[in-house]
mmCIF file of C-alpha atoms in Angstrom:
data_model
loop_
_atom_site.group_PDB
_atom_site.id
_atom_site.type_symbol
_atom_site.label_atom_id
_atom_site.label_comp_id
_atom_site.label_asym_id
_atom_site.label_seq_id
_atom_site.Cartn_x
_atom_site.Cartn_y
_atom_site.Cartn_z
ATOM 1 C CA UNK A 182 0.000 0.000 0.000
ATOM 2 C CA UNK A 183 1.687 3.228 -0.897
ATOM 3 C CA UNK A 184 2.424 5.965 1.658
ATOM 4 C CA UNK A 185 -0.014 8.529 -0.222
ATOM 5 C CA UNK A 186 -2.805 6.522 1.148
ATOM 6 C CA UNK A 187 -2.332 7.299 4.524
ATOM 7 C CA UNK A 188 -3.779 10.724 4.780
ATOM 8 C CA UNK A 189 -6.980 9.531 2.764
ATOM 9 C CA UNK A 190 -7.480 6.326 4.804
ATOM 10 C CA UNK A 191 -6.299 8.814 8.129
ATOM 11 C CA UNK A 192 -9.406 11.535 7.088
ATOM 12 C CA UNK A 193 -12.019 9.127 6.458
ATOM 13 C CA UNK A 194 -11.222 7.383 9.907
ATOM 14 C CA UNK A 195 -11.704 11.255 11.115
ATOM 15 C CA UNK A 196 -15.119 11.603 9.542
ATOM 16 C CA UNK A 197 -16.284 8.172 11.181
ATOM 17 C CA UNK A 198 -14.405 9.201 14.570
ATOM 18 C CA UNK A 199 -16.225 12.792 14.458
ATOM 19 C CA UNK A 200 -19.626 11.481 13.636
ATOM 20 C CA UNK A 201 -19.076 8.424 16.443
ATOM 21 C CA UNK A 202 -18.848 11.294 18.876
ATOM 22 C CA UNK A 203 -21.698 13.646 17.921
ATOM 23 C CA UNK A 204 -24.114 11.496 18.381
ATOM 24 C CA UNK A 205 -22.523 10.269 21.512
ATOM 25 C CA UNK A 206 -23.118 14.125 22.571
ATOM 26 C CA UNK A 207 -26.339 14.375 21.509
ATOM 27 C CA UNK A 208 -27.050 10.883 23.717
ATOM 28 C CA UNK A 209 -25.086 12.704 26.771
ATOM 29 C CA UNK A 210 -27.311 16.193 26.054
ATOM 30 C CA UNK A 211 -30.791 14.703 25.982
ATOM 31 C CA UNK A 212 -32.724 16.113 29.079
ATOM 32 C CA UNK A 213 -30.737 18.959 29.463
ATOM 33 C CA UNK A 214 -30.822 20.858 26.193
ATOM 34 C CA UNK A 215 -34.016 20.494 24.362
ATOM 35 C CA UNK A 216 -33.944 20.799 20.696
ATOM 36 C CA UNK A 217 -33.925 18.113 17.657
ATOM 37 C CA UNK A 218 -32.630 15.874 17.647
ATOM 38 C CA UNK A 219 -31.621 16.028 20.955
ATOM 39 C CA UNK A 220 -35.532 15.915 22.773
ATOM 40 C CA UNK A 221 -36.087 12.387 20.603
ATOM 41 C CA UNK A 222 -33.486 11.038 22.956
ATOM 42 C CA UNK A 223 -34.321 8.461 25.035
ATOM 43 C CA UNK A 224 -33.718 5.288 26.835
ATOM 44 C CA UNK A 225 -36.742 4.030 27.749
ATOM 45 C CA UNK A 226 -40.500 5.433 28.487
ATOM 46 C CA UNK A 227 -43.942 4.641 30.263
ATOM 47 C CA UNK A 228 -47.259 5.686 31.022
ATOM 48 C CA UNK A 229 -46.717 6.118 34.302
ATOM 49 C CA UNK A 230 -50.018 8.720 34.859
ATOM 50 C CA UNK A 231 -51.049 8.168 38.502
ATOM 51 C CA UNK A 232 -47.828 6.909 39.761
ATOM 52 C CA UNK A 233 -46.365 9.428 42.756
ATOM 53 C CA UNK A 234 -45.475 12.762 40.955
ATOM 54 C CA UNK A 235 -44.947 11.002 37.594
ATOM 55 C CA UNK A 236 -46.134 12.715 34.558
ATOM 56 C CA UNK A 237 -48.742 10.871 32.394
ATOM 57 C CA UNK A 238 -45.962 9.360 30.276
ATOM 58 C CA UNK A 239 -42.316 9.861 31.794
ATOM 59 C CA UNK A 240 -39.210 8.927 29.677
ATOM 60 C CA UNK A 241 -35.833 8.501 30.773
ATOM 61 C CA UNK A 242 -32.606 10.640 29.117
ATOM 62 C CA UNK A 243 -29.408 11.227 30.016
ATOM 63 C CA UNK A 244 -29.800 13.899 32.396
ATOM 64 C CA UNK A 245 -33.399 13.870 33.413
ATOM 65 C CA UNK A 246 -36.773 12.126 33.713
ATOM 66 C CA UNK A 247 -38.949 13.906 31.479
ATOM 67 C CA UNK A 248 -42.479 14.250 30.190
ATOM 68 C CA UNK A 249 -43.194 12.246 27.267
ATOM 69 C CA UNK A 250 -45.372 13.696 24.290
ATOM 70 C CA UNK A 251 -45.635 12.670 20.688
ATOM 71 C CA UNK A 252 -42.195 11.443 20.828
ATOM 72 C CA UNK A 253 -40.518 14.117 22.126
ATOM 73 C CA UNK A 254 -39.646 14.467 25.363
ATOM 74 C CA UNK A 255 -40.223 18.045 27.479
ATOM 75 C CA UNK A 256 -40.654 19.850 30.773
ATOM 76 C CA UNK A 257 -37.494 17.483 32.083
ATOM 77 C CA UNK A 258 -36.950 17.536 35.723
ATOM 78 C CA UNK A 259 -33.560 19.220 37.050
ATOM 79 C CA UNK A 260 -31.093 17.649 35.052
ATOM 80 C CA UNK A 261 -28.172 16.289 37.625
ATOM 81 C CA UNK A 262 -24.955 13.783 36.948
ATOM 82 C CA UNK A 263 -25.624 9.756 36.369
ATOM 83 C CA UNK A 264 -29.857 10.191 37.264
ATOM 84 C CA UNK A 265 -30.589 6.214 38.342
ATOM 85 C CA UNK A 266 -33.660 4.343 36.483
ATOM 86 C CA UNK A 267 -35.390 3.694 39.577
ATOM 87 C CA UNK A 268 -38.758 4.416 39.426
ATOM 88 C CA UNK A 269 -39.139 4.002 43.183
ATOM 89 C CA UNK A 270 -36.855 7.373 44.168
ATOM 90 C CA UNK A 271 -37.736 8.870 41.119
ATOM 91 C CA UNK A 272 -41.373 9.208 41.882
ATOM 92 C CA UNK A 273 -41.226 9.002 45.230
ATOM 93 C CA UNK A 274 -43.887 6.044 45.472
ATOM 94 C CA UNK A 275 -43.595 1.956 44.973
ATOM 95 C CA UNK A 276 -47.684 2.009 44.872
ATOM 96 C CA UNK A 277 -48.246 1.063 41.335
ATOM 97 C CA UNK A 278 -44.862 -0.187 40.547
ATOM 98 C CA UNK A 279 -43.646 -3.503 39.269
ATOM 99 C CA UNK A 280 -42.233 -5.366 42.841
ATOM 100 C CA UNK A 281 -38.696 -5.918 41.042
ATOM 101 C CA UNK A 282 -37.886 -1.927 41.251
ATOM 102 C CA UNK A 283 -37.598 -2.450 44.536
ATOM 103 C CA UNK A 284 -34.189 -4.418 43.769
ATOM 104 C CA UNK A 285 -31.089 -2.428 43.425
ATOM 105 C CA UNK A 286 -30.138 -3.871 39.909
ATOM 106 C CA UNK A 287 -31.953 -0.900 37.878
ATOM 107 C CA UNK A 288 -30.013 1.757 40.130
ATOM 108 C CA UNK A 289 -26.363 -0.155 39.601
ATOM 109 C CA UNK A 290 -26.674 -0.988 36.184
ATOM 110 C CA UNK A 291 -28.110 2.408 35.169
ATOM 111 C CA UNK A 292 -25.214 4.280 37.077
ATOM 112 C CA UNK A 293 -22.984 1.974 35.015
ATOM 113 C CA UNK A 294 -24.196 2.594 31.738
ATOM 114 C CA UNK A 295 -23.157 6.326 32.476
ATOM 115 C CA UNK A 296 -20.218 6.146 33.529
ATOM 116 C CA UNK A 297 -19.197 3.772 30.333
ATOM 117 C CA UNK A 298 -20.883 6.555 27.863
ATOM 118 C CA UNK A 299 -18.854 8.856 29.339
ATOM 119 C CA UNK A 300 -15.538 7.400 29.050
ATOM 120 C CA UNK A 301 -16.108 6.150 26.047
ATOM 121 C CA UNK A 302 -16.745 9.773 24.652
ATOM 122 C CA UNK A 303 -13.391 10.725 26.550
ATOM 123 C CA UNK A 304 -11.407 8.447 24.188
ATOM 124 C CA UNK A 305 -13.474 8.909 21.085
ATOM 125 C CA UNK A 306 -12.312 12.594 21.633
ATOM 126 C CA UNK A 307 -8.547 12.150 22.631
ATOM 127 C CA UNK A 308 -8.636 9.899 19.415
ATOM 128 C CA UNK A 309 -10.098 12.494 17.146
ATOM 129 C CA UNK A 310 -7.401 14.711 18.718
ATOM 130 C CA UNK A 311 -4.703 12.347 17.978
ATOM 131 C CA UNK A 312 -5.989 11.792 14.773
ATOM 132 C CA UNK A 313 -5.111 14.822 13.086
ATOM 133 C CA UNK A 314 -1.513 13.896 13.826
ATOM 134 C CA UNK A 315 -2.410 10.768 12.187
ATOM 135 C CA UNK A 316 -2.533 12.213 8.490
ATOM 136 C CA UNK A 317 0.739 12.952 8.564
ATOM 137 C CA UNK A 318 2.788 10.171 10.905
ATOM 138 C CA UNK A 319 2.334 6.342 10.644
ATOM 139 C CA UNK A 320 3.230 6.586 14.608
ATOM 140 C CA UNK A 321 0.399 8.842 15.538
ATOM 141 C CA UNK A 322 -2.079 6.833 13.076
ATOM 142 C CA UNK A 323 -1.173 3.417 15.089
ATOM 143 C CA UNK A 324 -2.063 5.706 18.282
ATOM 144 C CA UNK A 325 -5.056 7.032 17.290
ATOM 145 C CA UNK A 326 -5.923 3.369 16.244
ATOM 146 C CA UNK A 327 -5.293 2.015 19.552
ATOM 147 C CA UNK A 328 -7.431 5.093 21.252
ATOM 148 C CA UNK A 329 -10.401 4.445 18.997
ATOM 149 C CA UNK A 330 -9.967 0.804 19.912
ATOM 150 C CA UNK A 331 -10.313 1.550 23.779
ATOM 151 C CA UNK A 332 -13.199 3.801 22.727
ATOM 152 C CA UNK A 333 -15.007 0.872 21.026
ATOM 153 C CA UNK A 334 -14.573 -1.710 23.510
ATOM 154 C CA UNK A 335 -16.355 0.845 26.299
ATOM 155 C CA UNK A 336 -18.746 1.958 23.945
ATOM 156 C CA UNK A 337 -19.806 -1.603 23.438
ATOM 157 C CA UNK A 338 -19.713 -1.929 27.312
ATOM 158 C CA UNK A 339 -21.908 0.696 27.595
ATOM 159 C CA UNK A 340 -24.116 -0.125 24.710
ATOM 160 C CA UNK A 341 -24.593 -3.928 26.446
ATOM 161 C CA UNK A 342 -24.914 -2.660 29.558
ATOM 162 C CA UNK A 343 -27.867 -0.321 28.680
ATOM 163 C CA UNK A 344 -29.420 -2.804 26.484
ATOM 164 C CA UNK A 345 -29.856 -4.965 29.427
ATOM 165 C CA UNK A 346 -31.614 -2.551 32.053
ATOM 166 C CA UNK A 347 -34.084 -0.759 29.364
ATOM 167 C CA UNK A 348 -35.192 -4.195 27.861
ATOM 168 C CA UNK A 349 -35.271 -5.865 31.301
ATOM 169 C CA UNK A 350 -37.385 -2.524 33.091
ATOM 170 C CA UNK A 351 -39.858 -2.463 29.445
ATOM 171 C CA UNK A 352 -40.873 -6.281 30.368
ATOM 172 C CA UNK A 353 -40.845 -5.381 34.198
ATOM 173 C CA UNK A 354 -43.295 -2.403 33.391
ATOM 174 C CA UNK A 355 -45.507 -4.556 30.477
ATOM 175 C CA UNK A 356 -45.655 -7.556 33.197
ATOM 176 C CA UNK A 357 -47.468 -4.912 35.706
ATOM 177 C CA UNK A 358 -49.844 -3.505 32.427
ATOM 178 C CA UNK A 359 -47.858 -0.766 32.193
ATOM 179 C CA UNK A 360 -47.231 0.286 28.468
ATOM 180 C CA UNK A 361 -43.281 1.226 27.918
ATOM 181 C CA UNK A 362 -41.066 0.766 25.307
ATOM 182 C CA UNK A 363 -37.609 1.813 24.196
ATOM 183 C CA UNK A 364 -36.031 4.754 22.685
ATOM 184 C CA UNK A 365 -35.036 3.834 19.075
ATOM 185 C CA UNK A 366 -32.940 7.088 18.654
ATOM 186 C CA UNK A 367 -30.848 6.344 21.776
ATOM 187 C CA UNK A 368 -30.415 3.062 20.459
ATOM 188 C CA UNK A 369 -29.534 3.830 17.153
ATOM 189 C CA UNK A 370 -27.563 6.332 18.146
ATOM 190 C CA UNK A 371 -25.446 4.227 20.906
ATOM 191 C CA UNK A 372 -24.792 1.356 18.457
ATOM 192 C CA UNK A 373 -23.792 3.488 15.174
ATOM 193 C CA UNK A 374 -20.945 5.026 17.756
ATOM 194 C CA UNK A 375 -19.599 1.428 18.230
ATOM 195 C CA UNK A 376 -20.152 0.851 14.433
ATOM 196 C CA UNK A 377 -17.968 4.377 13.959
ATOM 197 C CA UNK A 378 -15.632 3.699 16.279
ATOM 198 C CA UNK A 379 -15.046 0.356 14.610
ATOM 199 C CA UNK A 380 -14.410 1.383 10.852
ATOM 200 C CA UNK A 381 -12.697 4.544 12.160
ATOM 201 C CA UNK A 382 -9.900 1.845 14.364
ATOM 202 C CA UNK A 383 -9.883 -0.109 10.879
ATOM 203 C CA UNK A 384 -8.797 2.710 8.864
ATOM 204 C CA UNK A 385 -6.276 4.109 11.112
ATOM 205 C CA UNK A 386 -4.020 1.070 11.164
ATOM 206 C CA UNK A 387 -4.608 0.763 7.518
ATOM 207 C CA UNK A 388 -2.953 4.204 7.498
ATOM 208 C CA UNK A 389 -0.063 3.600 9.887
ATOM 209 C CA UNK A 390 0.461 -0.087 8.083
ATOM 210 C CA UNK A 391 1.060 2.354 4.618
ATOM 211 C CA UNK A 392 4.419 2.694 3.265
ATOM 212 C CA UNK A 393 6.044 4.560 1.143
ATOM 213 C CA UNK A 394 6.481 2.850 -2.377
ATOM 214 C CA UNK A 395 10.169 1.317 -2.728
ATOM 215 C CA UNK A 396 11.777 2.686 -6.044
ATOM 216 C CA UNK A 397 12.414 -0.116 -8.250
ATOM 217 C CA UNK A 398 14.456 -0.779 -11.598
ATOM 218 C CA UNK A 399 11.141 -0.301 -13.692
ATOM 219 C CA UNK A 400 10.720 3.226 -11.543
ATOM 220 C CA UNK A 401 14.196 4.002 -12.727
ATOM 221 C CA UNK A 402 15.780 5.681 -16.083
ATOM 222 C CA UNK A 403 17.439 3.225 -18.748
ATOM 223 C CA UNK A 404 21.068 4.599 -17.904
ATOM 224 C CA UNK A 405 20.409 4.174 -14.166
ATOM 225 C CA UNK A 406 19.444 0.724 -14.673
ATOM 226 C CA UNK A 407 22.355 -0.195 -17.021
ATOM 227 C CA UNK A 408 24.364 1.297 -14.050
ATOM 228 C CA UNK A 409 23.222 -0.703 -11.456
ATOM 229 C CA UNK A 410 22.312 -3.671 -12.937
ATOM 230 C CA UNK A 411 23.643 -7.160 -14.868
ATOM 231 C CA UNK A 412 26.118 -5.218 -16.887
ATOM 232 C CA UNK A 413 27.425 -3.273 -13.621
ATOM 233 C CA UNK A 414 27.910 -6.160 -11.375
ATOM 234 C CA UNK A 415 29.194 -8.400 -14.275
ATOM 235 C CA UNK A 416 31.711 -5.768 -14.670
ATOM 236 C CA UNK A 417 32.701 -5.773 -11.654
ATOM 237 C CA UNK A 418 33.074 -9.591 -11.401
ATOM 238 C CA UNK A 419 35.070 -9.491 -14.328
ATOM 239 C CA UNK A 420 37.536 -7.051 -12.291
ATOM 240 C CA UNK A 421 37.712 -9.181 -9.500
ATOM 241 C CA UNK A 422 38.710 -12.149 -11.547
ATOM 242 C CA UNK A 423 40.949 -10.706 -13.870
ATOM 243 C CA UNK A 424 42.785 -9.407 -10.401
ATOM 244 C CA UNK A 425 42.005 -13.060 -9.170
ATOM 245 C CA UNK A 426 44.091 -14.508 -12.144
ATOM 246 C CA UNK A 427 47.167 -12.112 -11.773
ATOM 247 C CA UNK A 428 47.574 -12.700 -7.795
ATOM 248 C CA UNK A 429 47.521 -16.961 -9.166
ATOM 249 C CA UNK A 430 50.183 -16.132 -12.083
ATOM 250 C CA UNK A 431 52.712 -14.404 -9.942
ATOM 251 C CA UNK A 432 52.886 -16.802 -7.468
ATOM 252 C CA UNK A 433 52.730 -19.959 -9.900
#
């Protein structure tokens, strides 16, 4: 692979990398800025009308609970760091409430999932920093690689780890007639990340595995060849026998 590849395989990993990370923000934004695409994002949402303070339908973002309404989610309660999914604290109330939200299990693997979004972002960001470096050196396009690779594997951490507590609390909530389901854009968004992430590690090694192209006798003009090839070297084997023979006469 020649070396002028390496800034075109480098820039499209940058496109991937940069697109991997906005819609990681606009995951880690939802119920605390509202605007589109932003207030479509969501993990998971009920009709929880009647429930404690719950609004009719509340959804669960990043930041907030919120009010659910034509897909779109408004009027979002203060947004604060890592809010749990646990219906019990977040509306005050277990009357009405599937028994199993009483376990801690929603609360640790909610906390979890944003902590791994988080990090994830952090090294989808130091990559697309070291990235730039990348369309110039083969050594900074192996470490951007390797960054985007440590952003993957947490992104798909966090991606799993989410996956499990909105799927599990949607049958928890159906199994106690409570319609919920899931929030395509957050999960769309979280999984085309990891897809991102994944070409973008790809195409950076590609990059730092690209050469530069050796110059070879067909790269090289006619006289250069002549000069360095079978005529040159049997020239000089000639020399070194004809000096071969006189050393053998003189002492015969």
């Amino acid at each position: 692979m020649a070396g002028g590849a390496r800034p075109f395989l480098s820039l499209l990993a940058l496109i991937l990398l940069a697109g991997g990370c906005l819609l990681s923000f606009f995951i880690v934004l939802s119920g605390g800025v509202n605007g589109s695409p932003i207030n479509k994002v969501y993990f998971l949402e009920a009709a929880t009308g009647g429930i404690g303070n719950s609004p009719p339908t509340a959804a669960w973002t990043w930041n907030a609970v919120c009010t659910y309404t034509g897909g779109l989610t408004s009027a979002c309660r203060k947004a604060q760091a890592a809010p749990p999914f646990d219906p019990t604290r977040n509306f005050g109330t277990t009357t009405g409430l599937p028994a199993s939200f009483a376990s801690g299990f929603y609360y640790a693997m909610s906390k979890a999932s944003w902590a791994l979004y988080l990090v994830a972002l952090f090294f989808g960001v130091m990559a697309l920093l070291t990235g730039i470096l990348a369309l110039c050196s083969r050594l900074f396009a192996f470490l951007a690689s390797f960054t985007t690779f440590l952003a993957m594997i947490i992104q798909a951490a966090a991606a799993a780890v989410m996956t499990a507590w909105t799927v599990q609390a949607r049958n928890a909530f159906r199994a106690g007639g409570i319609n919920a389901n899931l929030g395509r854009y957050a999960y769309g968004f979280t999984w085309a990340t990891f897809v991102c992430f994944f070409l973008a590690m790809i195409l950076f090694c590609c990059g730092g595995a690209a050469k530069k192209k050796d110059h070879t006798d067909d790269d090289m003009p006619r006289e250069e060849r002549e000069k360095t090839g079978f005529f040159a070297r049997n020239k000089t084997t000639n020399q070194d026998n004809v000096g071969g023979v006189g050393v053998k006469d003189d002492y015969s």
